[in-house]
Coordinates of C-alpha atoms and ligand atoms in Angstrom, one line a residue:
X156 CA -14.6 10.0 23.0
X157 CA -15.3 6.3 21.4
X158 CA -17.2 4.0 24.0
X159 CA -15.8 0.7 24.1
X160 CA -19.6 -1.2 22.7
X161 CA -21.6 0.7 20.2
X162 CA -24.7 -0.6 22.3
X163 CA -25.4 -0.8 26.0
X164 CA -26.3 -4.6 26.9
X165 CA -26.4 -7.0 29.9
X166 CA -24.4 -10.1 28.7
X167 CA -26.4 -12.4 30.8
X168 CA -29.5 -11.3 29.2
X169 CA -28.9 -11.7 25.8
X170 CA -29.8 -15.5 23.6
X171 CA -26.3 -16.9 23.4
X172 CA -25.3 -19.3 20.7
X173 CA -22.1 -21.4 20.9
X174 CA -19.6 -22.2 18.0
X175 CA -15.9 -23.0 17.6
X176 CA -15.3 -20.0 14.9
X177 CA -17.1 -16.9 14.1
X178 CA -16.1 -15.5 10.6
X179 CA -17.5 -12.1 10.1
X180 CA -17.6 -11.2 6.0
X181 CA -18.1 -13.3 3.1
X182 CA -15.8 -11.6 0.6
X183 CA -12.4 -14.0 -0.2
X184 CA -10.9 -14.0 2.9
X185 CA -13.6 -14.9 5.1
X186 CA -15.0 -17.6 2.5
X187 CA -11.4 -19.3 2.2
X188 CA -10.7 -19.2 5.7
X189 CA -13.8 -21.3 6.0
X190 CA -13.3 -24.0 3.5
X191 CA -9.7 -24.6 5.2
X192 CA -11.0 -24.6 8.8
X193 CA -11.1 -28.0 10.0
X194 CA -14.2 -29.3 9.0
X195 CA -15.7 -30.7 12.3
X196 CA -15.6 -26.9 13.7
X197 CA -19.3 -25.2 13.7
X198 CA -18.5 -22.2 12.1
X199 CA -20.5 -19.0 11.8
X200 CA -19.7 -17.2 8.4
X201 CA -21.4 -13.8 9.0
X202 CA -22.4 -11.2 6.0
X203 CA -24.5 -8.1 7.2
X204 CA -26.1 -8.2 3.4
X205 CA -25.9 -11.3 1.2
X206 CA -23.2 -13.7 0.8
X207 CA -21.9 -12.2 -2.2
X208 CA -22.6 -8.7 -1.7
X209 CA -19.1 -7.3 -1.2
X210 CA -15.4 -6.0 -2.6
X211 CA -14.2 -9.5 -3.8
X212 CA -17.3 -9.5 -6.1
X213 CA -15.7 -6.9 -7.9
X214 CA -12.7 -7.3 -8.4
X215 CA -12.1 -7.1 -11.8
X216 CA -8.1 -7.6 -13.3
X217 CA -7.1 -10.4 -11.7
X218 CA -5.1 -12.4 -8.7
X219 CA -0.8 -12.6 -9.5
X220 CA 0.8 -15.5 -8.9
X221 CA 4.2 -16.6 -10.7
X222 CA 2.6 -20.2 -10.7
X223 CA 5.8 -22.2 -10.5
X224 CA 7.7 -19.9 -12.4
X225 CA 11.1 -20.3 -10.1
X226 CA 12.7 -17.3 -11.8
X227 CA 9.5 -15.2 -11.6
X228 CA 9.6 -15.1 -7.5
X229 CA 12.3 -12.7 -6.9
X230 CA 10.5 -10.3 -9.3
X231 CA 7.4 -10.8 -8.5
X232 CA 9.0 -9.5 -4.9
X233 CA 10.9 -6.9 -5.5
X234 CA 8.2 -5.6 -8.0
X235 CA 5.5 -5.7 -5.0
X236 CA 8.3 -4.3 -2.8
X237 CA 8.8 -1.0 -5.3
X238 CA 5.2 -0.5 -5.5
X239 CA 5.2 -0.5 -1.8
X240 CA 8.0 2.1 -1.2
X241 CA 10.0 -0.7 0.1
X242 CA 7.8 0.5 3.4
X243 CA 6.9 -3.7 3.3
X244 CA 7.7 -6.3 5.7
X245 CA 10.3 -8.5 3.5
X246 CA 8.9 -11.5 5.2
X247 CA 5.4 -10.6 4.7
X248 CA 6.0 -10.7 1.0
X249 CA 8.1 -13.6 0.5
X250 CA 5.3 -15.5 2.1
X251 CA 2.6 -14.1 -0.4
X252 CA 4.6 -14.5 -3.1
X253 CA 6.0 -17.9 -2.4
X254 CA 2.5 -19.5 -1.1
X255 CA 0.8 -18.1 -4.3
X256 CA 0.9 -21.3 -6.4
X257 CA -0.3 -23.5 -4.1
X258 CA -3.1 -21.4 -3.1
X259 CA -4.1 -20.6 -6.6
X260 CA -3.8 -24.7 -7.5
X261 CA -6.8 -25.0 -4.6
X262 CA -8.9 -22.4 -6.3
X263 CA -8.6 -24.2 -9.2
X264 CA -9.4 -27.5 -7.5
X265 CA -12.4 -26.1 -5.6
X266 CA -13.4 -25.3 -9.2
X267 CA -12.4 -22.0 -10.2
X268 CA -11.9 -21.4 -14.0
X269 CA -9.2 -18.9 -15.0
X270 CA -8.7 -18.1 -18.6
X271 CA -6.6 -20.3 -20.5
X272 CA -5.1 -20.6 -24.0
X273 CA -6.3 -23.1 -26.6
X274 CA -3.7 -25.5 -25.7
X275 CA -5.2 -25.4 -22.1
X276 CA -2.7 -23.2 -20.5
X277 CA -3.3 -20.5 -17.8
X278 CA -3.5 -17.1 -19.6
X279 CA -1.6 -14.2 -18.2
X280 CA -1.8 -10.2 -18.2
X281 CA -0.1 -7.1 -16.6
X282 CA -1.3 -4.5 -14.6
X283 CA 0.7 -1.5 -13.1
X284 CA 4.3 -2.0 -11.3
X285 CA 4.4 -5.5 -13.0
X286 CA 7.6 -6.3 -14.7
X287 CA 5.8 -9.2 -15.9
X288 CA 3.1 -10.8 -17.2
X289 CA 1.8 -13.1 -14.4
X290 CA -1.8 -11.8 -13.2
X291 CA -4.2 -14.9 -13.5
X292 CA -7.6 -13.9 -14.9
X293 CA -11.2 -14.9 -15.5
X294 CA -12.1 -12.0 -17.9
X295 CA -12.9 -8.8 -16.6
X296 CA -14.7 -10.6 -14.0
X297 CA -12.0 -12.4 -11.9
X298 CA -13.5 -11.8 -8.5
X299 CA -17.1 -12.8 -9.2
X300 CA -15.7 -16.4 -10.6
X301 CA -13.2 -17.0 -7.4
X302 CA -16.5 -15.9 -5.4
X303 CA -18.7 -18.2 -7.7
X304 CA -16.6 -21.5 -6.8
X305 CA -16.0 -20.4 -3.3
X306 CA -20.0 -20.1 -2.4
X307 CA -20.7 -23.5 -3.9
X308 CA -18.6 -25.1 -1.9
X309 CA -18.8 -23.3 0.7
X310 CA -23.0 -23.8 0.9
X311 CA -22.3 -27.8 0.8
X312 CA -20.3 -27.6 4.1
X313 CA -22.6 -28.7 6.8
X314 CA -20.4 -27.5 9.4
X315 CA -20.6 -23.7 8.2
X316 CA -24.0 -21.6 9.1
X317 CA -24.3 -18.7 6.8
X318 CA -26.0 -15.6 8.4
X319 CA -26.9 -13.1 6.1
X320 CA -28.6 -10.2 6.9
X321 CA -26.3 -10.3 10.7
X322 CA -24.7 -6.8 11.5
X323 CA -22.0 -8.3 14.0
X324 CA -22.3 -4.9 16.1
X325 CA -19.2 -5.6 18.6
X326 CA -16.2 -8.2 19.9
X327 CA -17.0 -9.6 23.0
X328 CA -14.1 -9.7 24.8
X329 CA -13.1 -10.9 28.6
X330 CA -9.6 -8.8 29.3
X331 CA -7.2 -9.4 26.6
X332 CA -9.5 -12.6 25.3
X333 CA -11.9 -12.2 22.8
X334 CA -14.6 -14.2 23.5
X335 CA -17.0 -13.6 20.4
X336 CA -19.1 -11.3 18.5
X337 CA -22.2 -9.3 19.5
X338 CA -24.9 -10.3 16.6
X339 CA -28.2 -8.6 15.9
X340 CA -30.3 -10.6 13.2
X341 CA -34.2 -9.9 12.2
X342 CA -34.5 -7.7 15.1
X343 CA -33.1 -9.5 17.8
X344 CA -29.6 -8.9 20.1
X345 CA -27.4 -12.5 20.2
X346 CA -23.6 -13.1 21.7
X347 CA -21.9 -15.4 19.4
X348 CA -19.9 -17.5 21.8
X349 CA -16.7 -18.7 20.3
X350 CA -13.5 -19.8 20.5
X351 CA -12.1 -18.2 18.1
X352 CA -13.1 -15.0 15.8
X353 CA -11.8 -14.0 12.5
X354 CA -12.4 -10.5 11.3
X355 CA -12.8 -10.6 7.2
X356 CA -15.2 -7.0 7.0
X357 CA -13.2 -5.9 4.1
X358 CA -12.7 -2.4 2.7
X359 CA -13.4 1.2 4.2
X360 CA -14.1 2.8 0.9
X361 CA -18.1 4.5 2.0
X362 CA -15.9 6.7 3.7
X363 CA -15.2 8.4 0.5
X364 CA -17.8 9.7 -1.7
X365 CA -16.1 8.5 -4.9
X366 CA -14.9 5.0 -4.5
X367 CA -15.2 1.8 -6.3
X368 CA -16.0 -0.1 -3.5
X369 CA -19.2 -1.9 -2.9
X370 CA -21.9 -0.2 -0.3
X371 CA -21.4 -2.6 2.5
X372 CA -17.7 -1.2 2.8
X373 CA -17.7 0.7 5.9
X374 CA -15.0 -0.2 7.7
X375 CA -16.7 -2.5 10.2
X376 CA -14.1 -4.6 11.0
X377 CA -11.8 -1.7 11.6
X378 CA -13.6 0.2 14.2
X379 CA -15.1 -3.0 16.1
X380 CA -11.7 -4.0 16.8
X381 CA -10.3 0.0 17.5
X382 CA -12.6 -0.4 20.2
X383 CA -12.1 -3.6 21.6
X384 CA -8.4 -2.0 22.0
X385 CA -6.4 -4.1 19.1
X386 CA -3.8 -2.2 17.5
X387 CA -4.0 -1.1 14.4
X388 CA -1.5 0.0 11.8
X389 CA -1.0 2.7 8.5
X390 CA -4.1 3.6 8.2
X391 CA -3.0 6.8 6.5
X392 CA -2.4 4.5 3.6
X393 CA -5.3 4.6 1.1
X394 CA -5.1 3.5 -2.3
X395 CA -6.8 5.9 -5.0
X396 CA -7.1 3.3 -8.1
X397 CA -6.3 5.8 -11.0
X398 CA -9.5 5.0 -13.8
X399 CA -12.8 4.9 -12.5
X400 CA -15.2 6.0 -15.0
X401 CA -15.9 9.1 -15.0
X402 CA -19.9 10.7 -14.2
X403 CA -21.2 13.7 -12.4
X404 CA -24.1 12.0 -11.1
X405 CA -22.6 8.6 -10.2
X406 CA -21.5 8.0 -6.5
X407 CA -20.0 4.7 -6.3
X408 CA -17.4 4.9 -9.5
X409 CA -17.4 2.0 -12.1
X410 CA -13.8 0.9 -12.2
X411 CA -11.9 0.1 -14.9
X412 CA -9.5 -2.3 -14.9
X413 CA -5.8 -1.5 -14.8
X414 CA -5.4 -4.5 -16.7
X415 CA -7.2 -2.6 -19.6
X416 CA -4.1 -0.5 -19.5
X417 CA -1.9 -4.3 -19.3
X418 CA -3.6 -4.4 -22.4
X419 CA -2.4 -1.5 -24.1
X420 CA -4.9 1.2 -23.0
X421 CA -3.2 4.6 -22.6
X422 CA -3.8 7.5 -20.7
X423 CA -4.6 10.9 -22.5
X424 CA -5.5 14.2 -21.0
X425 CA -8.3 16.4 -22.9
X426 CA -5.9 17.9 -25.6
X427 CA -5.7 14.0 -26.4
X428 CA -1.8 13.9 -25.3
X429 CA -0.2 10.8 -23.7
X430 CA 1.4 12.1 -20.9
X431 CA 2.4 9.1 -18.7
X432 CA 6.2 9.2 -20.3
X433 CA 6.4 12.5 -18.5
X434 CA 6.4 10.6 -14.9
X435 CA 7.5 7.6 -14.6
X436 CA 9.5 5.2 -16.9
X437 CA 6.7 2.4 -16.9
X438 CA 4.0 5.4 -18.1
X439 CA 0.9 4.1 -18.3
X440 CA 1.7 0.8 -16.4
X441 CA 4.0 2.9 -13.6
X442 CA 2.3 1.9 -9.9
X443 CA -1.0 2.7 -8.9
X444 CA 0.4 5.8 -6.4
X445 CA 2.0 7.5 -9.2
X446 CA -0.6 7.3 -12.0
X447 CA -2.9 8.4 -9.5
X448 CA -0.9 11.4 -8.3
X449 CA -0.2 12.1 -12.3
X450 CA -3.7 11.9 -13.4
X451 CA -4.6 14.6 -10.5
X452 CA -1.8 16.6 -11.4
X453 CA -3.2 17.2 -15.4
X454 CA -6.2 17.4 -14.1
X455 CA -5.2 20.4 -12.1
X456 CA -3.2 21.5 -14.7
X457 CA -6.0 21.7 -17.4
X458 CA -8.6 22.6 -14.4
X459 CA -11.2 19.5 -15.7
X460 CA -12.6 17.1 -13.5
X461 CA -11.6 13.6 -15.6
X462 CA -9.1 12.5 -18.3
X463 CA -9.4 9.7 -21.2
X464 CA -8.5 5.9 -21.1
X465 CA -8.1 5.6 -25.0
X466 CA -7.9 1.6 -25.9
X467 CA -9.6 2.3 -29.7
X468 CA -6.3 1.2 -31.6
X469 CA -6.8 -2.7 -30.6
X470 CA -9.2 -4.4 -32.6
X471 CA -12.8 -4.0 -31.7
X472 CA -13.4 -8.5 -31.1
X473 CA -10.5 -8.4 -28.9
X474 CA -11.7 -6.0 -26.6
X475 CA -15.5 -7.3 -26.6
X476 CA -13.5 -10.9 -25.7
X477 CA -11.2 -9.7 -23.6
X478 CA -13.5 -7.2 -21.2
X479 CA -16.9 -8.1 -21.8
X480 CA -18.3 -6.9 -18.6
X481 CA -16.3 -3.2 -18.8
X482 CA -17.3 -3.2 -22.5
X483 CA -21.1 -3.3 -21.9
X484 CA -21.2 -1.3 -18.7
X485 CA -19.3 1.6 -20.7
X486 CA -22.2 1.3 -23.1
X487 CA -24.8 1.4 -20.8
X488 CA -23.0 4.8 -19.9
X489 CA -22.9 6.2 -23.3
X490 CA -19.3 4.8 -24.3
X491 CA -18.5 2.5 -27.1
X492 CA -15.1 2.2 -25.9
X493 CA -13.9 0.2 -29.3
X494 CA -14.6 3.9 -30.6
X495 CA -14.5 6.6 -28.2
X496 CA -11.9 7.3 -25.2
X497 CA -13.4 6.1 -21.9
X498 CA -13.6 9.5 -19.3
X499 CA -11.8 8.4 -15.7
X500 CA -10.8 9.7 -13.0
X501 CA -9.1 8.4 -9.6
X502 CA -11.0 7.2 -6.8
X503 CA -10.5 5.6 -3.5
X504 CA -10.0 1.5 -3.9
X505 CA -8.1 0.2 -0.9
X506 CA -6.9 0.5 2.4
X507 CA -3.1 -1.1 3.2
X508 CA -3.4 -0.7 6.9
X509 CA -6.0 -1.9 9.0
X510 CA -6.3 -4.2 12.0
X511 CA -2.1 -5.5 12.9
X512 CA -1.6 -9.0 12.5
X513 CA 1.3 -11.3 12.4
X514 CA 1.9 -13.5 9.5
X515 CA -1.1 -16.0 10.5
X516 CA -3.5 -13.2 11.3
X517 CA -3.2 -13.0 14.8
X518 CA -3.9 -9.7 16.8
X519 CA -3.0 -8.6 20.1
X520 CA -6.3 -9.6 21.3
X521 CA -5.9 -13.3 21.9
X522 CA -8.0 -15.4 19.9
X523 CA -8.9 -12.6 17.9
X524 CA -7.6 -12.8 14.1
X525 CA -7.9 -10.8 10.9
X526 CA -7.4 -11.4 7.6
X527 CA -7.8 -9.7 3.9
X528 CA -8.0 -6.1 3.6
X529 CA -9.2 -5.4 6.8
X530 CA -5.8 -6.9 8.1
X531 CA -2.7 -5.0 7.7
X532 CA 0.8 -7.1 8.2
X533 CA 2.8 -4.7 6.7
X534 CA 2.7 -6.8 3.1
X535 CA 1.5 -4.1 0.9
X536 CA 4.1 -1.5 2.0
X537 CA 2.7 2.0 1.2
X538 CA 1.1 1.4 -1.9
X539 CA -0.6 -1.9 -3.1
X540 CA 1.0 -3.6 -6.0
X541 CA -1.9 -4.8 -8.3
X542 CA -3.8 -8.0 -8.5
X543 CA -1.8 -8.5 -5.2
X544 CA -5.3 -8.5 -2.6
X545 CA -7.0 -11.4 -3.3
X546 CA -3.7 -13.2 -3.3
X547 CA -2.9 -12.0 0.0
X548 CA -6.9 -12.8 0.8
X549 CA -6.4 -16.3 0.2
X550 CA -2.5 -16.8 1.2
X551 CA -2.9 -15.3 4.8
X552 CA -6.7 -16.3 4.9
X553 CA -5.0 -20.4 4.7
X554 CA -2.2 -19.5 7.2
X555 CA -5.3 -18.0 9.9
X556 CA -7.0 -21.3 8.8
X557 CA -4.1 -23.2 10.1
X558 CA -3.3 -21.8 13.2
X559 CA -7.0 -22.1 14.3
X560 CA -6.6 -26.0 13.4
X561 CA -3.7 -25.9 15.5
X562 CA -4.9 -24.6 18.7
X563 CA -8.7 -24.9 18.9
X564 CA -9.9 -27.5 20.6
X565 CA -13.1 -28.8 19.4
X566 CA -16.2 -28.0 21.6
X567 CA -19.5 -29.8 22.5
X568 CA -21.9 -27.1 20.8
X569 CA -25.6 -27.1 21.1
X570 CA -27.9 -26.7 17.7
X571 CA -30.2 -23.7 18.8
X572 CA -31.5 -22.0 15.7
X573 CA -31.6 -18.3 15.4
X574 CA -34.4 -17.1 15.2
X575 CA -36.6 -15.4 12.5
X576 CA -37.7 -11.9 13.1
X577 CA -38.2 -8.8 11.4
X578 CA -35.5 -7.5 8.3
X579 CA -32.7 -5.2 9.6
X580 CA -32.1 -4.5 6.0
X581 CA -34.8 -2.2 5.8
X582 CA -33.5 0.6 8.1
X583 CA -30.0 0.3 6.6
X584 CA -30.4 3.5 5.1
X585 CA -30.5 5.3 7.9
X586 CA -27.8 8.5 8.9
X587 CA -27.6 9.4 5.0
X588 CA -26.7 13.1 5.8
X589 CA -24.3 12.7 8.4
X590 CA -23.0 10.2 6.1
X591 CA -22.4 12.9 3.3
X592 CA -20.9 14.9 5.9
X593 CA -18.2 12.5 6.8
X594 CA -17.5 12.0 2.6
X595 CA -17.3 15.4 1.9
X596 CA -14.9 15.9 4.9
X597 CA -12.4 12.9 3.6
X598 CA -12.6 13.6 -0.2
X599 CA -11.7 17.0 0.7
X600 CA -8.9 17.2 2.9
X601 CA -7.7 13.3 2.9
X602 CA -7.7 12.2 -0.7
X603 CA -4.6 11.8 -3.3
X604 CA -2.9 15.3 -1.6
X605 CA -3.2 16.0 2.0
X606 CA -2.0 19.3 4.0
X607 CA -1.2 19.8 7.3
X608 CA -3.9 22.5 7.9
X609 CA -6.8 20.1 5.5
X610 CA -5.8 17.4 7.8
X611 CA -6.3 19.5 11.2
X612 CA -9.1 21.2 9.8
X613 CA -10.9 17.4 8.7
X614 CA -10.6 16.4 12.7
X615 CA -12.4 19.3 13.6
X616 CA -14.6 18.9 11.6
X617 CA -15.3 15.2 12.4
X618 CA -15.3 16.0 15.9
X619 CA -18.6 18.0 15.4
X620 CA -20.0 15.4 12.7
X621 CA -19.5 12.9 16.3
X622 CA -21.1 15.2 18.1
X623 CA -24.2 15.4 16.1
X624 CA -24.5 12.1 15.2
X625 CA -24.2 11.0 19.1
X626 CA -27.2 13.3 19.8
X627 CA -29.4 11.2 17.2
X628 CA -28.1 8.0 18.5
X629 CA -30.6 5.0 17.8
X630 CA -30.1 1.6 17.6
X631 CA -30.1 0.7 13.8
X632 CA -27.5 -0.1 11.3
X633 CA -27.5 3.2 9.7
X634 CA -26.4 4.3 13.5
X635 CA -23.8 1.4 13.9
X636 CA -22.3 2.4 10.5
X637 CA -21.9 5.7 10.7
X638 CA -20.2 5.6 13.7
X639 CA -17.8 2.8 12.1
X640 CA -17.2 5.5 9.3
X641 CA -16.4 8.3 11.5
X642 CA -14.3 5.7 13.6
X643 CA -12.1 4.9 10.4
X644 CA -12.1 8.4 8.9
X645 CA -10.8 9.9 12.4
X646 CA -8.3 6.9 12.7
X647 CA -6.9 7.6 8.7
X648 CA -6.6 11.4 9.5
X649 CA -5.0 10.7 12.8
X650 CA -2.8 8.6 11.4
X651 CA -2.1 10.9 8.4
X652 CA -1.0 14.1 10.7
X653 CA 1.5 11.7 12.3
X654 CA 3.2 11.1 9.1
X655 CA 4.6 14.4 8.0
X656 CA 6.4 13.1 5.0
X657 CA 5.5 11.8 1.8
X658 CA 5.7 7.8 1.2
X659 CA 3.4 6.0 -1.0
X660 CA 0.1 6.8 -1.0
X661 CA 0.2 9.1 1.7
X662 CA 1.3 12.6 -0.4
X663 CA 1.9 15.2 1.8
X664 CA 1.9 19.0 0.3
X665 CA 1.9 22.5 1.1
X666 CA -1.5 23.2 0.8
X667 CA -4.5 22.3 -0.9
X668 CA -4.7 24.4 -4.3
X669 CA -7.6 22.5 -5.6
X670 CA -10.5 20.1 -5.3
X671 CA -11.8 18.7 -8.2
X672 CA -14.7 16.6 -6.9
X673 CA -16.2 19.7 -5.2
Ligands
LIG1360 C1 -8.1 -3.6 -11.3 O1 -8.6 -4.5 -11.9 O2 -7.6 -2.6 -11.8 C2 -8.1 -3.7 -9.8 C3 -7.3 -4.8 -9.3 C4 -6.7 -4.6 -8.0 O3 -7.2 -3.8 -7.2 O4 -5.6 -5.1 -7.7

C-alpha cells in the first residue's frame, strides 16, 4: 500500500517559503525551462546533489535536429516514428522535430559550441535508426557543453534561487491543485509555496544494477507524482542502450557512444564475427531495441557475459579527435581502443514513459507540469530514437516555459532565506541493501526479455522488499529513495504484466532461459 506523503507533517507547522515556480532537477529540462520562464518570476530550481550532478551531464552522442533542412523533417519523423514502433503520438513528434531548429539556434545563442567544420559549419553524425546524418555534437561530450552554457546563464539570473543539496520529498497538493513541493534542506522540513511546479527529476536507471545513468537517478519525480495521484503512462518501456563497457566489478556502466558506431564501429561477438547483418538491414546502426535484443541473443548463444565494439580500422588521430573523453576513459580501463576491441554489453539507459503530459507538459494535476525524461507524451513511441532526449528536453521544456508565461500571474513574494543547517548529503547512503534487493529483482526478471512468471514472481518479490523496508522506516534520503525505487520498479512491472505482447522495448517471451548479469 503507497501512502499518499513519504513523511507525516503538520502543514501549518512547517517554514513556508513563497515563489511563482518550483523547478525540481537541474539536468536540461529543468535548466531550460528556467531561462525561458518569464524573468520577473522567483523561481526555485531544485537539485538534491549539485547543479550538474545528473543524466544530461552525460550524455554523450549528441542532440538531432535537421537544422533547417526542409527535406530532412519528414525523415527525421518517420525515422523517430520506426524506432518507436509507430507506438508515438504523430503530433508529439511533428512538434519535436519541427521546433528542433529554433531551439538548438537558442543553445547556440546562450552560448553553446557544437562542433563545426573549418569553414564554420555545424558538423553532423549518425547514430542508430538514423537514415541520416543530422545529430549535432560537441565531441563525445555533448551533454556536459549544453549543461556548461546552460549553468552560466542560468547562475546570472537573479530571479532563479539554486538549491542544491534539497531532496523535494513530496507535491503539496490541495484536491486536484498542486500547490508546491515539500523541501528538506540541511536538516530542516520547508513547504515551497508556488504557483506553479515543474517536475524535471530525470531518469529511473538506480533501479537497475547495470545502468549508465548517473547515481541521483532514482526515479523521484515519478513516484512523488504516483502518489499525489497524476497518471502516469508506459512505464513498461525501458530503453537498454546496447554498448556500455563492459566490467565485472563496475556498477554504474561507462557508456559508449552509439555515435562511435555512426562512426563506423562495428559489433563483433567473441569468435570476432560481425553479426549485426544477421538482424536487421541497418546492422550495426539498426535501433537501439533491436541491437540490444541482438547483442543478448549472441550473448546467450555463446554463453559469455559481453561482446566487442571493434573501431581499430579508422585511423588512430581520428578517433583521439573525434572521442577524446571515451578514448581516455577506455584507457583508464585497460583498453586502447585505436588497437584492441572495446568489451560492451547492454544496460539500462532510459525510460519512455513516465509522468502523462500533454504537449506543454501539463498533468492531470493542475498546475502541476513535467518535462524531459521524467515526462512521457507519447513522443518516443516504444523505443527511443537516438540523440532524440535532449531535444525533446529542450523542445517541450520551452512549450512548459510558455504556458507558465501564459497563465501565472505574478505574485508579491517575500525574500526569507533558507536557512543553513546540517548536510543531508551525508546520510544519502543509507538503505544500500534493500537497494541491491530491488536491482537484483529488476535486472532479473524486468531487463531486455521479460516472462509472465519473472514478472509475477518480481512483484512478489517487491512486495516483501516493501515490507521490510517499511519496518526500517526513518526519515533520511536513503529512506525517501528507496521507497521512490520500489515505487518505480513496482509501477514498470505492473505495467509490464499488462502488456502481454511484444512492442519495442518491452520483449515479452516464454520464459527466462538465462541471466547473464547473475
Ligand atoms: C549515446 O551517445 O549513445 C546516447 C545518446 C542517447 O541516449 O540518445
Amino acid at each position: 500500500m503507497i501512502r499518499r506523503h513519504l513523511i507525516n507533517f503538520n502543514l501549518d507547522e512547517i517554514e513556508k517559503r513563497n515563489c511563482d515556480v518550483v523547478i525540481v532537477g537541474t539536468g536540461i529540462g529543468g535548466l531550460y525551462t528556467a531561462l525561458n520562464l518569464n524573468d520577473k518570476y522567483r523561481i526555485f530550481l531544485l537539485t538534491k546533489d549539485k547543479i550538474g550532478e545528473n543524466n544530461s551531464n552525460l550524455a554523450q552522442g549528441g542532440i538531432a535536429a535537421c537544422m533547417g533542412k526542409e527535406d530532412d523533417l519528414k525523415l527525421h519523423i518517420e525515422d523517430t516514428l520506426k524506432a518507436g514502433s509507430y507506438y508515438n503520438d504523430r503530433d508529439a513528434v511533428k512538434m519535436l522535430v519541427e521546433e528542433a531548429s529554433e531551439n538548438i539556434e537558442n543553445l547556440i545563442q546562450i552560448g553553446t559550441k557544437f562542433d563545426r567544420d573549418i569553414k564554420g559549419n555545424l558538423m553532423v553524425t549518425k547514430e542508430g535508426g538514423h537514415s541520416r546524418r543530422r545529430v549535432l555534437h560537441s565531441k563525445d561530450q555533448t551533454g556536459k557543453e549544453i549543461m556548461r552554457a546552460l549553468i552560466e546563464e542560468v547562475i546570472k539570473r537573479d530571479n532563479i534561487e539554486i538549491i542544491e543539496d534539497s531532496f523535494a520529498v513530496d507535491i503539496l497538493t490541495d484536491g486536484d491543485k498542486s500547490i508546491g513541493i515539500l523541501m528538506e534542506y540541511g536538516g530542516v522540513r520547508y513547504a515551497l509555496i508556488a504557483k506553479a511546479v515543474v517536475l524535471a527529476t530525470g531518469g529511473i536507471g538506480q533501479v537497475y544494477t547495470n545502468t549508465t545513468n548517473s547515481a541521483v537517478a532514482t526515479g523521484d519525480g515519478i513516484a512523488m507524482a504516483y502518489r499525489a495521484g497524476v497518471k502516469l503512462r508506459d512505464m513498461e518501456f525501458i530503453q537498454f542502450h546496447p554498448t556500455a563497457f563492459y566490467s565485472k566489478e563496475d556498477r554504474k556502466r561507462f557508456l559508449i557512444s552509439e555515435a562511435v558506431r555512426g562512426e563506423g564501429a562495428v559489433l563483433k561477438n567473441s569468435k570476432g564475427d560481425a553479426f549485426m547483418k544477421k538482424y536487421h538491414s541497418l546492422s550495426d546502426l539498426a535501433p537501439r531495441d533491436i541491437v540490444a535484443k541482438a547483442i543478448l541473443t549472441e550473448m546467450e548463444m555463446e554463453n559469455k557475459p559481453k561482446v566487442y565494439l571493434d573501431i581499430t580500422h579508422r585511423n588512430e588521430g581520428f578517433i583521439k579527435n573525434r572521442f577524446p573523453y571515451i578514448y581516455n576513459e577506455c584507457l583508464s580501463r585497460g583498453v586502447d581502443m585505436t588497437r584492441e576491441y572495446i568489451p560492451v554489453c547492454p544496460v539500462q539507459h532510459y525510460i519512455m514513459g513516465g509522468i502523462k503530459t500533454d504537449y506543454n507538459g501539463r498533468t492531470n494535476i493542475h498546475g502541476l507540469y513535467a518535462c524531459g525524461e521524467t515526462a512521457s507524451l507519447g513522443v518516443h513511441g516504444a523505443n527511443r530514437l537516438a540523440s532524440n532526449s535532449l531535444l525533446e528536453a529542450i523542445v517541450f521544456g520551452k512549450r512548459v516555459a510558455k504556458d507558465i508565461n501564459k497563465n501565472v500571474i505574478l505574485q508579491n513574494i517575500s525574500d526569507l532565506k533558507f536557512k543553513p543547517g546540517e548536510n543531508i548529503r551525508e546520510i544519502k547512503d543509507d538503505f544500500k541493501e534493500i537497494k541491491a534487493r530491488i536491482n537484483k529483482v529488476m535486472g532479473k526478471y524486468v531487463f531486455i526479455f521479460r516472462s509472465e512468471n519473472g514478472l509475477n514472481r518480481a512483484l512478489r518479490i517487491l512486495k516483501k522488499i516493501g515490507e521490510d523496508a517499511h519496518k526500517s522506516r526513518k526519515e533520511s534520503r536513503g529512506y525517501y529513495e528507496c521507497i521512490n525505487m520500489l515505487t518505480v520498479a513496482y509501477l514498470i512491472v505492473d505495467s509490464a504484466l499488462k502488456r502481454q505482447e511484444s512492442l519495442g522495448s518491452h520483449i515479452m517471451v516464454d520464459s527466462l532461459e538465462v541471466d547473464c548479469f547473475d
